[in-house]
Short mmCIF file of C-alpha atoms and ligand atoms in Angstrom, two decimals:
data_model
loop_
_atom_site.label_atom_id
_atom_site.label_comp_id
_atom_site.label_asym_id
_atom_site.label_seq_id
_atom_site.Cartn_x
_atom_site.Cartn_y
_atom_site.Cartn_z
CA MET A 8 0.00 0.00 0.00
CA THR A 9 1.50 3.35 -1.04
CA ASN A 10 1.99 6.16 1.44
CA PHE A 11 -0.29 8.75 -0.08
CA ILE A 12 0.78 11.85 1.80
CA SER A 13 4.42 11.71 0.73
CA SER A 14 3.75 10.57 -2.84
CA GLN A 15 1.06 13.02 -3.93
CA PRO A 16 1.51 16.65 -4.94
CA LYS A 17 0.17 19.29 -2.55
CA LEU A 18 -3.08 20.66 -3.92
CA GLN A 19 -4.84 23.95 -3.47
CA THR A 20 -6.85 24.20 -0.30
CA GLY A 21 -10.62 24.61 -0.28
CA THR A 22 -13.78 23.14 1.10
CA PHE A 23 -15.81 20.12 -0.01
CA PHE A 24 -19.26 18.73 0.67
CA ILE A 25 -20.13 15.08 -0.05
CA ALA A 26 -23.58 13.61 -0.71
CA VAL A 27 -23.94 9.83 -1.03
CA TRP A 28 -26.67 7.65 -2.52
CA GLY A 29 -26.80 3.89 -3.10
CA CYS A 30 -25.21 0.91 -1.44
CA GLN A 31 -22.62 0.44 1.29
CA MET A 32 -19.86 0.30 -1.33
CA ASN A 33 -20.64 3.95 -2.09
CA VAL A 34 -20.54 4.78 1.62
CA TYR A 35 -17.08 3.19 1.74
CA ASP A 36 -15.93 5.11 -1.36
CA ALA A 37 -17.24 8.37 0.07
CA ASP A 38 -15.39 7.83 3.34
CA ARG A 39 -12.15 7.07 1.50
CA LEU A 40 -12.67 10.22 -0.57
CA ARG A 41 -13.06 12.21 2.65
CA ASP A 42 -9.66 10.85 3.75
CA LEU A 43 -8.14 11.67 0.35
CA LEU A 44 -9.52 15.20 0.07
CA SER A 45 -8.58 15.98 3.68
CA ALA A 46 -5.03 14.74 3.04
CA SER A 47 -4.97 16.98 -0.05
CA GLY A 48 -5.69 20.11 1.99
CA TYR A 49 -9.48 20.31 1.66
CA ALA A 50 -11.78 20.76 4.66
CA GLU A 51 -15.17 19.04 4.80
CA VAL A 52 -18.26 21.23 5.28
CA PHE A 53 -21.77 19.99 5.91
CA ASP A 54 -23.68 22.55 3.88
CA PRO A 55 -23.29 22.65 0.07
CA ALA A 56 -23.62 26.46 0.17
CA GLN A 57 -20.25 26.66 1.96
CA ALA A 58 -18.41 24.27 -0.35
CA LYS A 59 -16.04 25.07 -3.19
CA VAL A 60 -16.40 21.46 -4.42
CA VAL A 61 -19.66 19.50 -4.16
CA VAL A 62 -19.00 15.78 -4.58
CA LEU A 63 -21.92 13.50 -5.49
CA ILE A 64 -21.48 9.75 -5.08
CA THR A 65 -24.38 8.32 -7.05
CA CYS A 66 -26.29 5.09 -7.67
CA ALA A 67 -27.67 3.83 -11.01
CA VAL A 68 -29.26 0.57 -9.87
CA ARG A 69 -32.81 1.73 -10.58
CA ALA A 70 -34.08 4.65 -12.71
CA LYS A 71 -35.40 6.39 -9.58
CA ALA A 72 -31.98 6.23 -7.91
CA GLU A 73 -30.37 7.75 -11.00
CA ASP A 74 -32.89 10.60 -11.20
CA LYS A 75 -32.17 11.58 -7.59
CA VAL A 76 -28.82 13.19 -8.35
CA PHE A 77 -30.11 15.44 -11.13
CA ASN A 78 -33.15 16.43 -9.03
CA GLN A 79 -30.83 17.23 -6.13
CA ILE A 80 -28.59 19.49 -8.24
CA ALA A 81 -31.67 21.32 -9.60
CA SER A 82 -33.09 21.76 -6.11
CA TRP A 83 -29.80 23.18 -4.73
CA GLN A 84 -29.63 25.56 -7.69
CA HIS A 85 -33.22 26.63 -7.12
CA GLN A 86 -32.56 27.31 -3.43
CA GLY A 87 -29.34 29.21 -4.18
CA GLN A 88 -27.29 26.57 -2.31
CA ILE A 89 -24.89 26.21 -5.24
CA ASN A 90 -23.97 28.69 -7.99
CA GLU A 91 -21.83 28.88 -11.12
CA ASP A 92 -18.65 29.03 -8.99
CA THR A 93 -19.38 25.72 -7.28
CA VAL A 94 -17.35 22.86 -8.75
CA ILE A 95 -19.76 19.94 -9.07
CA ALA A 96 -17.97 16.57 -9.21
CA LEU A 97 -20.39 13.78 -10.05
CA GLY A 98 -18.98 10.35 -9.20
CA GLY A 99 -20.19 6.85 -8.38
CA CYS A 100 -22.19 4.54 -10.62
CA VAL A 101 -24.11 7.20 -12.60
CA GLY A 102 -20.73 8.79 -13.39
CA ALA A 103 -19.44 5.52 -14.86
CA GLU A 104 -22.73 4.72 -16.59
CA LEU A 105 -23.32 8.01 -18.39
CA ALA A 106 -19.76 9.49 -18.49
CA GLU A 107 -19.59 12.23 -21.19
CA GLN A 108 -23.37 12.31 -21.58
CA ILE A 109 -23.67 13.90 -18.14
CA ILE A 110 -22.07 17.15 -19.25
CA ALA A 111 -24.67 17.41 -22.03
CA LEU A 112 -27.50 16.50 -19.64
CA ASP A 113 -26.51 18.93 -16.92
CA LYS A 114 -24.21 21.79 -17.82
CA SER A 115 -23.55 22.64 -14.17
CA VAL A 116 -21.50 19.43 -13.70
CA SER A 117 -17.76 20.17 -14.02
CA ILE A 118 -16.20 16.79 -13.27
CA VAL A 119 -17.41 13.24 -13.91
CA PHE A 120 -15.66 10.31 -12.27
CA GLY A 121 -16.57 6.69 -11.52
CA PRO A 122 -16.19 4.16 -8.69
CA ARG A 123 -12.78 3.14 -10.08
CA THR A 124 -11.32 6.63 -10.52
CA ALA A 125 -12.31 8.24 -7.21
CA HIS A 126 -8.64 8.34 -6.17
CA ARG A 127 -7.87 10.77 -9.00
CA LEU A 128 -10.44 13.37 -7.90
CA PRO A 129 -7.91 15.90 -6.46
CA GLN A 130 -6.04 15.94 -9.80
CA MET A 131 -9.34 16.29 -11.67
CA ILE A 132 -10.27 19.30 -9.53
CA ASP A 133 -6.87 20.83 -10.33
CA ARG A 134 -7.33 20.22 -14.04
CA PHE A 135 -10.77 21.76 -14.01
CA CYS A 136 -9.63 24.81 -12.01
CA ALA A 137 -6.75 25.38 -14.43
CA SER A 138 -8.72 25.00 -17.66
CA HIS A 139 -12.38 25.54 -16.75
CA LEU A 140 -13.15 22.77 -19.19
CA PRO A 141 -15.21 19.73 -18.07
CA VAL A 142 -13.15 16.73 -16.94
CA VAL A 143 -14.46 13.18 -17.53
CA ASP A 144 -12.38 10.32 -16.14
CA VAL A 145 -14.22 7.08 -15.46
CA THR A 146 -11.96 4.20 -16.45
CA ALA A 147 -9.13 2.64 -14.47
CA ASP A 148 -7.85 -0.71 -13.34
CA ALA A 149 -10.14 -1.84 -10.50
CA LEU A 150 -7.50 -2.10 -7.82
CA GLN A 151 -5.52 1.09 -8.59
CA LYS A 152 -7.91 3.03 -6.39
CA PHE A 153 -7.09 1.07 -3.26
CA ASP A 154 -3.32 1.46 -3.75
CA ALA A 155 -3.60 5.20 -4.30
CA LEU A 156 -5.83 6.05 -1.32
CA PRO A 157 -4.42 7.06 2.08
CA ASP A 158 -4.96 4.75 5.05
CA PRO A 159 -8.56 5.07 6.26
CA GLY A 160 -9.34 7.59 8.98
CA LEU A 161 -11.41 7.09 12.13
CA ARG A 162 -14.80 5.57 11.27
CA GLY A 163 -16.31 4.86 14.67
CA PRO A 164 -17.08 1.48 16.18
CA SER A 165 -18.03 -0.19 12.91
CA ALA A 166 -16.01 0.04 9.71
CA PHE A 167 -16.73 -0.99 6.12
CA ILE A 168 -13.93 -2.65 4.15
CA THR A 169 -14.37 -3.25 0.43
CA ILE A 170 -12.70 -6.59 -0.29
CA MET A 171 -13.48 -6.72 -4.00
CA GLU A 172 -14.53 -4.29 -6.72
CA GLY A 173 -16.96 -4.84 -9.60
CA CYS A 174 -19.10 -7.81 -10.57
CA SER A 175 -18.91 -10.28 -13.44
CA ASN A 176 -22.17 -12.12 -12.85
CA LYS A 177 -24.21 -10.11 -15.31
CA CYS A 178 -27.64 -10.83 -13.84
CA THR A 179 -29.79 -9.75 -16.78
CA TYR A 180 -31.53 -6.86 -14.97
CA CYS A 181 -28.47 -5.36 -13.33
CA ILE A 182 -26.37 -2.35 -14.31
CA VAL A 183 -23.64 -2.85 -11.69
CA PRO A 184 -21.25 -4.90 -13.93
CA TYR A 185 -21.34 -1.98 -16.39
CA THR A 186 -20.76 0.72 -13.77
CA ARG A 187 -18.28 -0.94 -11.43
CA GLY A 188 -16.72 -3.17 -14.10
CA ALA A 189 -15.52 -6.77 -13.93
CA GLU A 190 -14.99 -8.40 -10.54
CA GLU A 191 -11.53 -8.17 -8.98
CA SER A 192 -10.49 -9.20 -5.46
CA ARG A 193 -8.09 -7.17 -3.35
CA PRO A 194 -4.98 -8.98 -2.03
CA VAL A 195 -5.36 -10.55 1.43
CA GLN A 196 -2.54 -8.48 2.96
CA ASP A 197 -4.12 -5.17 1.87
CA ILE A 198 -7.41 -6.18 3.45
CA LEU A 199 -5.75 -7.33 6.69
CA HIS A 200 -3.76 -4.07 6.81
CA GLU A 201 -6.97 -2.05 6.50
CA CYS A 202 -8.76 -4.18 9.11
CA LEU A 203 -5.88 -3.79 11.58
CA ASN A 204 -5.88 -0.06 10.97
CA HIS A 205 -9.56 0.18 11.93
CA LEU A 206 -9.11 -2.06 14.97
CA ALA A 207 -6.15 0.07 16.12
CA GLN A 208 -8.41 3.13 15.92
CA GLY A 209 -10.99 1.48 18.19
CA ALA A 210 -13.36 -0.25 15.79
CA LEU A 211 -15.00 -3.36 17.28
CA GLU A 212 -16.96 -4.41 14.21
CA LEU A 213 -15.72 -4.94 10.65
CA HIS A 214 -18.13 -5.19 7.73
CA LEU A 215 -16.67 -6.72 4.54
CA LEU A 216 -18.14 -5.48 1.28
CA GLY A 217 -18.40 -6.80 -2.26
CA GLN A 218 -21.16 -7.42 -4.80
CA ASN A 219 -20.62 -11.15 -4.36
CA VAL A 220 -18.28 -11.71 -1.40
CA ASN A 221 -18.55 -15.49 -1.69
CA SER A 222 -16.59 -15.45 -4.92
CA TYR A 223 -13.66 -13.61 -3.29
CA CYS A 224 -10.36 -15.02 -4.60
CA GLY A 225 -7.65 -12.49 -3.68
CA LEU A 226 -3.98 -13.45 -3.60
CA ASP A 227 -2.14 -14.17 -0.36
CA GLU A 228 1.51 -13.33 0.44
CA ASN A 229 2.69 -16.31 -1.61
CA GLY A 230 0.62 -15.34 -4.63
CA GLU A 231 -1.89 -18.15 -3.95
CA LYS A 232 -5.62 -17.60 -4.42
CA THR A 233 -7.52 -17.36 -1.12
CA SER A 234 -11.16 -18.35 -0.72
CA PHE A 235 -13.72 -16.22 1.09
CA ALA A 236 -13.93 -18.81 3.88
CA SER A 237 -10.13 -18.62 4.43
CA LEU A 238 -10.32 -14.83 4.50
CA LEU A 239 -13.05 -15.04 7.17
CA TYR A 240 -10.84 -17.27 9.36
CA GLU A 241 -7.89 -14.85 8.97
CA ILE A 242 -9.91 -11.75 9.81
CA ALA A 243 -11.73 -13.46 12.69
CA ALA A 244 -8.33 -14.08 14.32
CA LEU A 245 -7.39 -10.38 14.41
CA PRO A 246 -7.02 -9.11 17.98
CA GLY A 247 -9.73 -6.76 19.24
CA LEU A 248 -12.40 -7.80 16.74
CA LYS A 249 -15.79 -8.34 18.40
CA ARG A 250 -18.09 -8.70 15.40
CA LEU A 251 -17.71 -9.50 11.73
CA ARG A 252 -20.31 -8.89 9.00
CA PHE A 253 -20.26 -9.30 5.23
CA THR A 254 -22.48 -8.18 2.34
CA THR A 255 -23.56 -9.27 -0.25
CA SER A 256 -23.69 -13.02 -0.71
CA ASN A 257 -24.89 -14.45 -3.99
CA PRO A 258 -26.59 -17.80 -3.16
CA MET A 259 -24.88 -19.53 -6.08
CA ASP A 260 -21.40 -19.08 -4.58
CA PHE A 261 -22.34 -19.70 -0.94
CA THR A 262 -20.14 -22.77 -0.54
CA ASP A 263 -20.10 -25.25 2.35
CA ASP A 264 -16.76 -23.93 3.60
CA VAL A 265 -18.41 -20.53 4.22
CA VAL A 266 -21.29 -22.24 6.04
CA ARG A 267 -18.68 -24.09 8.13
CA ALA A 268 -16.89 -20.81 8.90
CA ILE A 269 -20.17 -19.34 10.15
CA GLY A 270 -20.56 -22.36 12.42
CA ASP A 271 -16.97 -22.16 13.66
CA LEU A 272 -16.52 -18.42 14.09
CA GLU A 273 -18.66 -16.92 16.82
CA VAL A 274 -17.44 -13.46 15.87
CA ILE A 275 -19.55 -13.62 12.68
CA ALA A 276 -22.82 -11.79 13.34
CA ASP A 277 -26.19 -13.55 13.51
CA SER A 278 -27.41 -11.83 10.37
CA ILE A 279 -26.71 -12.96 6.81
CA HIS A 280 -28.02 -11.08 3.78
CA ILE A 281 -28.58 -13.48 0.85
CA PRO A 282 -30.61 -11.87 -1.95
CA VAL A 283 -32.85 -14.44 -3.63
CA GLN A 284 -34.69 -11.98 -5.96
CA SER A 285 -37.49 -14.43 -6.87
CA GLY A 286 -38.97 -17.75 -5.76
CA SER A 287 -39.67 -18.90 -9.33
CA ASP A 288 -37.00 -21.04 -11.02
CA ARG A 289 -38.21 -19.85 -14.41
CA ILE A 290 -37.69 -16.20 -13.45
CA LEU A 291 -34.37 -16.97 -11.74
CA GLN A 292 -33.21 -18.49 -15.00
CA LEU A 293 -34.33 -15.46 -16.99
CA MET A 294 -32.52 -13.28 -14.46
CA HIS A 295 -29.37 -15.40 -14.92
CA ARG A 296 -29.23 -16.15 -11.20
CA ARG A 297 -27.63 -19.56 -11.15
CA TYR A 298 -29.53 -21.30 -8.31
CA THR A 299 -33.06 -22.59 -7.73
CA ALA A 300 -35.64 -21.95 -5.01
CA GLN A 301 -34.91 -25.48 -3.75
CA SER A 302 -31.13 -24.98 -3.56
CA TYR A 303 -31.75 -21.67 -1.77
CA LEU A 304 -33.94 -23.44 0.81
CA GLU A 305 -31.23 -26.06 1.30
CA LEU A 306 -28.66 -23.31 1.92
CA VAL A 307 -30.92 -21.75 4.56
CA THR A 308 -31.34 -25.15 6.24
CA LYS A 309 -27.55 -25.62 6.36
CA LEU A 310 -27.05 -22.16 7.83
CA ARG A 311 -29.71 -22.72 10.50
CA LYS A 312 -28.09 -26.03 11.38
CA VAL A 313 -24.76 -24.40 12.19
CA ARG A 314 -26.33 -21.21 13.61
CA PRO A 315 -29.95 -21.81 14.76
CA GLN A 316 -30.58 -18.17 15.71
CA VAL A 317 -29.34 -16.72 12.39
CA SER A 318 -31.50 -14.01 10.86
CA ILE A 319 -31.72 -14.27 7.07
CA SER A 320 -32.57 -11.23 4.98
CA SER A 321 -32.96 -10.86 1.26
CA ASP A 322 -33.60 -8.58 -1.73
CA PHE A 323 -36.53 -9.18 -4.08
CA ILE A 324 -37.43 -7.88 -7.51
CA VAL A 325 -41.10 -7.98 -8.51
CA GLY A 326 -42.42 -7.53 -12.03
CA PHE A 327 -39.38 -8.85 -13.88
CA PRO A 328 -40.36 -9.24 -17.59
CA GLY A 329 -42.55 -12.30 -18.02
CA GLU A 330 -43.35 -12.73 -14.30
CA THR A 331 -46.77 -14.41 -14.07
CA GLU A 332 -49.15 -14.67 -11.10
CA GLU A 333 -47.84 -18.21 -10.60
CA ASP A 334 -44.20 -17.01 -10.54
CA PHE A 335 -45.11 -14.32 -8.02
CA ALA A 336 -47.04 -16.84 -5.88
CA GLN A 337 -43.84 -18.92 -5.76
CA THR A 338 -41.95 -15.90 -4.41
CA LEU A 339 -44.55 -15.51 -1.64
CA GLN A 340 -44.28 -19.24 -0.89
CA LEU A 341 -40.51 -18.99 -0.59
CA VAL A 342 -40.84 -16.00 1.75
CA GLU A 343 -43.22 -18.00 3.96
CA ALA A 344 -40.94 -21.04 3.89
CA VAL A 345 -37.74 -19.18 4.79
CA LYS A 346 -39.34 -16.62 7.14
CA PHE A 347 -37.06 -13.79 6.15
CA ASP A 348 -36.24 -10.96 8.49
CA GLN A 349 -35.79 -7.26 7.48
CA SER A 350 -35.69 -7.65 3.70
CA PHE A 351 -35.72 -5.22 0.78
CA SER A 352 -38.06 -5.43 -2.20
CA PHE A 353 -38.04 -3.45 -5.42
CA ILE A 354 -40.18 -3.03 -8.48
CA TYR A 355 -38.18 -4.09 -11.54
CA SER A 356 -36.63 -1.07 -13.20
CA GLU A 357 -35.42 -1.31 -16.77
CA ARG A 358 -31.75 -0.38 -17.02
CA PRO A 359 -30.37 0.68 -20.40
CA GLY A 360 -27.88 -1.72 -21.96
CA THR A 361 -28.84 -4.71 -19.81
CA PRO A 362 -30.16 -7.92 -21.46
CA ALA A 363 -33.50 -7.68 -19.61
CA ALA A 364 -34.15 -4.25 -21.16
CA LYS A 365 -34.60 -6.07 -24.49
CA MET A 366 -37.16 -8.52 -23.07
CA THR A 367 -40.58 -7.72 -24.45
CA ASP A 368 -42.97 -9.40 -22.03
CA LYS A 369 -43.26 -6.41 -19.67
CA VAL A 370 -45.48 -6.57 -16.58
CA PRO A 371 -48.01 -3.69 -16.43
CA LYS A 372 -47.31 -1.00 -13.85
CA GLU A 373 -50.51 -1.60 -11.83
CA ILE A 374 -49.73 -5.31 -11.48
CA LYS A 375 -46.17 -4.59 -10.36
CA GLN A 376 -47.57 -2.13 -7.82
CA GLU A 377 -50.12 -4.64 -6.53
CA ARG A 378 -47.46 -7.36 -6.18
CA ILE A 379 -44.97 -5.19 -4.35
CA TYR A 380 -47.62 -4.20 -1.77
CA LYS A 381 -48.49 -7.86 -1.19
CA LEU A 382 -44.85 -8.86 -0.82
CA GLN A 383 -44.02 -5.94 1.45
CA ASP A 384 -47.01 -6.68 3.70
CA LEU A 385 -45.81 -10.25 4.13
CA LEU A 386 -42.18 -9.20 4.75
CA GLU A 387 -43.33 -6.61 7.32
CA GLU A 388 -45.45 -9.21 9.10
CA LEU A 389 -42.51 -11.62 9.35
CA SER A 390 -40.17 -8.87 10.54
CA ALA A 391 -42.67 -7.87 13.22
CA GLN A 392 -42.87 -11.51 14.39
CA TYR A 393 -39.07 -11.54 14.77
CA SER A 394 -39.19 -8.24 16.66
CA HIS A 395 -41.67 -9.67 19.16
CA SER A 396 -39.58 -12.81 19.58
CA TYR A 397 -36.76 -10.63 20.98
CA LEU A 398 -38.96 -9.26 23.82
CA GLY A 399 -37.48 -10.21 27.19
CA THR A 400 -34.22 -11.49 25.66
CA THR A 401 -30.73 -10.27 26.51
CA GLN A 402 -28.71 -8.90 23.59
CA GLU A 403 -25.13 -7.81 23.17
CA VAL A 404 -25.26 -4.55 21.22
CA LEU A 405 -22.65 -2.24 19.72
CA VAL A 406 -23.42 1.40 20.60
CA GLU A 407 -23.21 3.54 17.46
CA GLY A 408 -24.29 6.97 18.78
CA PHE A 409 -27.31 8.92 19.94
CA SER A 410 -30.81 8.00 18.82
CA ARG A 411 -31.96 10.36 16.05
CA LYS A 412 -35.43 10.75 17.53
CA ASP A 413 -34.48 11.25 21.16
CA CYS A 414 -31.02 12.59 21.99
CA THR A 415 -31.29 11.31 25.59
CA GLU A 416 -31.21 7.77 24.21
CA LEU A 417 -28.42 5.76 22.63
CA LYS A 418 -28.70 3.80 19.40
CA ALA A 419 -27.04 0.39 19.17
CA ARG A 420 -27.06 -2.65 16.87
CA SER A 421 -27.61 -6.26 17.86
CA SER A 422 -25.85 -9.22 16.32
CA ALA A 423 -29.01 -9.95 14.28
CA ASN A 424 -28.75 -6.40 12.87
CA ARG A 425 -31.61 -4.96 14.95
CA ILE A 426 -31.45 -1.33 16.06
CA VAL A 427 -31.98 -1.08 19.82
CA VAL A 428 -32.50 2.27 21.60
CA PHE A 429 -31.98 2.63 25.34
CA LYS A 430 -31.12 5.17 28.04
CA GLY A 431 -27.41 5.36 28.73
CA SER A 432 -24.41 7.62 29.06
CA GLU A 433 -22.52 9.11 26.10
CA LYS A 434 -19.44 7.26 27.42
CA LEU A 435 -20.94 4.02 26.10
CA ILE A 436 -20.70 5.13 22.45
CA GLY A 437 -18.33 2.81 20.62
CA LYS A 438 -18.66 0.07 23.27
CA MET A 439 -20.31 -3.33 23.27
CA VAL A 440 -22.90 -3.54 26.09
CA THR A 441 -25.64 -5.91 27.21
CA VAL A 442 -29.27 -4.81 27.13
CA LYS A 443 -32.58 -6.43 27.92
CA ILE A 444 -35.24 -5.94 25.23
CA THR A 445 -38.26 -4.31 26.84
CA GLY A 446 -40.31 -3.01 23.93
CA VAL A 447 -40.99 -3.25 20.20
CA MET A 448 -41.52 -0.21 17.98
CA ALA A 449 -42.13 -0.05 14.22
CA HIS A 450 -38.55 -0.70 13.10
CA THR A 451 -36.55 -0.59 16.29
CA LEU A 452 -36.41 -2.37 19.63
CA LYS A 453 -36.40 -0.66 23.01
CA GLY A 454 -33.95 -1.84 25.62
CA GLU A 455 -32.69 -1.43 29.16
CA LEU A 456 -28.99 -1.38 29.97
CA LEU A 457 -27.81 -4.38 31.99
CA SER A 458 -24.04 -3.91 31.92
N1 SAH B 508 -24.76 -7.90 -5.70
C1 SAH B 508 -25.96 -8.01 -4.99
C2 SAH B 508 -26.99 -6.97 -5.34
C3 SAH B 508 -26.58 -5.56 -5.57
S1 SAH B 508 -27.81 -4.50 -6.18
C4 SAH B 508 -26.57 -9.39 -5.27
O1 SAH B 508 -26.39 -9.93 -6.32
O2 SAH B 508 -27.29 -9.87 -4.44
C5 SAH B 508 -28.96 -4.51 -4.81
C6 SAH B 508 -30.31 -4.98 -5.16
O3 SAH B 508 -30.94 -4.09 -6.07
C7 SAH B 508 -30.39 -6.32 -5.87
O4 SAH B 508 -30.27 -7.40 -4.98
C8 SAH B 508 -31.73 -6.27 -6.52
O5 SAH B 508 -32.75 -6.75 -5.68
C9 SAH B 508 -31.95 -4.78 -6.77
N2 SAH B 508 -31.84 -4.45 -8.19
C10 SAH B 508 -30.76 -4.53 -8.99
N3 SAH B 508 -31.07 -4.18 -10.24
C11 SAH B 508 -32.39 -3.86 -10.25
C12 SAH B 508 -33.30 -3.44 -11.24
N4 SAH B 508 -32.93 -3.28 -12.51
N5 SAH B 508 -34.58 -3.20 -10.88
C13 SAH B 508 -34.98 -3.37 -9.60
N6 SAH B 508 -34.15 -3.78 -8.61
C14 SAH B 508 -32.89 -4.03 -8.94
FE1 SF4 B 509 -25.86 -7.17 -10.04
FE2 SF4 B 509 -26.04 -9.80 -10.09
FE3 SF4 B 509 -23.68 -8.63 -9.77
FE4 SF4 B 509 -25.46 -8.55 -7.83
S1 SF4 B 509 -24.48 -10.40 -8.62
S2 SF4 B 509 -24.24 -6.85 -8.59
S3 SF4 B 509 -27.39 -8.39 -8.92
S4 SF4 B 509 -24.95 -8.54 -11.59
FE1 F3S B 510 -25.99 1.52 -6.80
FE2 F3S B 510 -23.61 1.22 -7.81
FE3 F3S B 510 -24.16 0.26 -5.42
S1 F3S B 510 -25.50 1.11 -8.93
S2 F3S B 510 -26.30 -0.27 -5.60
S3 F3S B 510 -24.14 2.38 -5.97
S4 F3S B 510 -22.84 -0.65 -6.94
#
């Protein structure tokens, strides 16, 4: 890993504001950009009106997500929050997806970068300030970014670590392989170095990120490929680590050695996110998801055998082209059979350039709407059942900060990824404590401090 501060030129000072949309990988990228811009002499501000550079880390996964960034720029302009002197740097997945087109779409954007070129942002700002001509730079080798970024700064008790970039699965509906590029795994030593850095700064929880973590195959010190299960064992052995999470797991690559690791390593949290997308084998095939509803159920059974209390969450897409009532009924059946906790569901959104965009058998809007309500009602009901099952139990929770609704309360996260609020002193922030669950609210649990 290169030492950024000594190897990079000193840049002009200024202020920056960052807005982030999309998945946890964007949150990670935004945090690393904060480190980079700070090391380059920029100071972060929390109001776009005070910023010389406004950085937008965007998501293109659904049309609605993509629209958000352009609506946000228009709204800031309308409110006088940004003006013609503000340097707007649009990065993330929309940057990579639309590249040059963005400048034509929105003349106020000065710089376009992508998930792979975030590390070059300070140089792009310099180039723009010198020439006042738009800068578009979206292509780079996937792993260059990680080598060029400074060591991560303080992130609090829980830290994200991207272990791989991109995705090569090409699920037919998904734009991610075109925005983040082909899958590449970071070397084991780089990941361990980053984990140790966070632990040394007081983190107790590490959360590994990738679009398909189960296909991780980074090289070890001897240049040998390392499996995701082996990586889990190595990270679990790091001193000071209290909890380990990972997202996202594609069911097709969820091998038995990872199941075994979950059984062996208590430090792995009781919550595993395994997006199934649909319960119909026909739709799964059209989506190019290479598993069946049956193999998914078998995976869940194996996981519950090694970890009976594990909470399984998922993502669902409804209204994929050609989805019939029967296909949708199979999704509901799978949800009932697995009893998912805290899942996400989306109406299928056509993404330009993806194979599914060419499929003709579109599901009408009203039917998609009807199906999503049905699915969400069922998912909510199951989640509520889980919430009630925690009443009276004792949970170890990691305190993340103050509750947003009531600043006299603390907000913490349980192993099963439940938010628990309880009365306690500020000194507990960043610590692991034991609480008794005393109440259930819409999406959070109420607790009482025991230790
Ligand atoms: N790599 C992860 C998913 C990343 S995208 C995986 O394979 O599980 C997060 C979620 O967005 C997906 O799981 C899917 O449910 C949803 N999604 C992706 N593309 C979509 C689209 N075109 N329309 C609607 N939802 C989509
Ligand atoms: Fe998209 Fe599929 Fe890759 Fe997930 S695994 S990012 S859904 S292509
Ligand atoms: Fe969105 Fe890109 Fe993540 S499209 S979901 S920000 S990988």
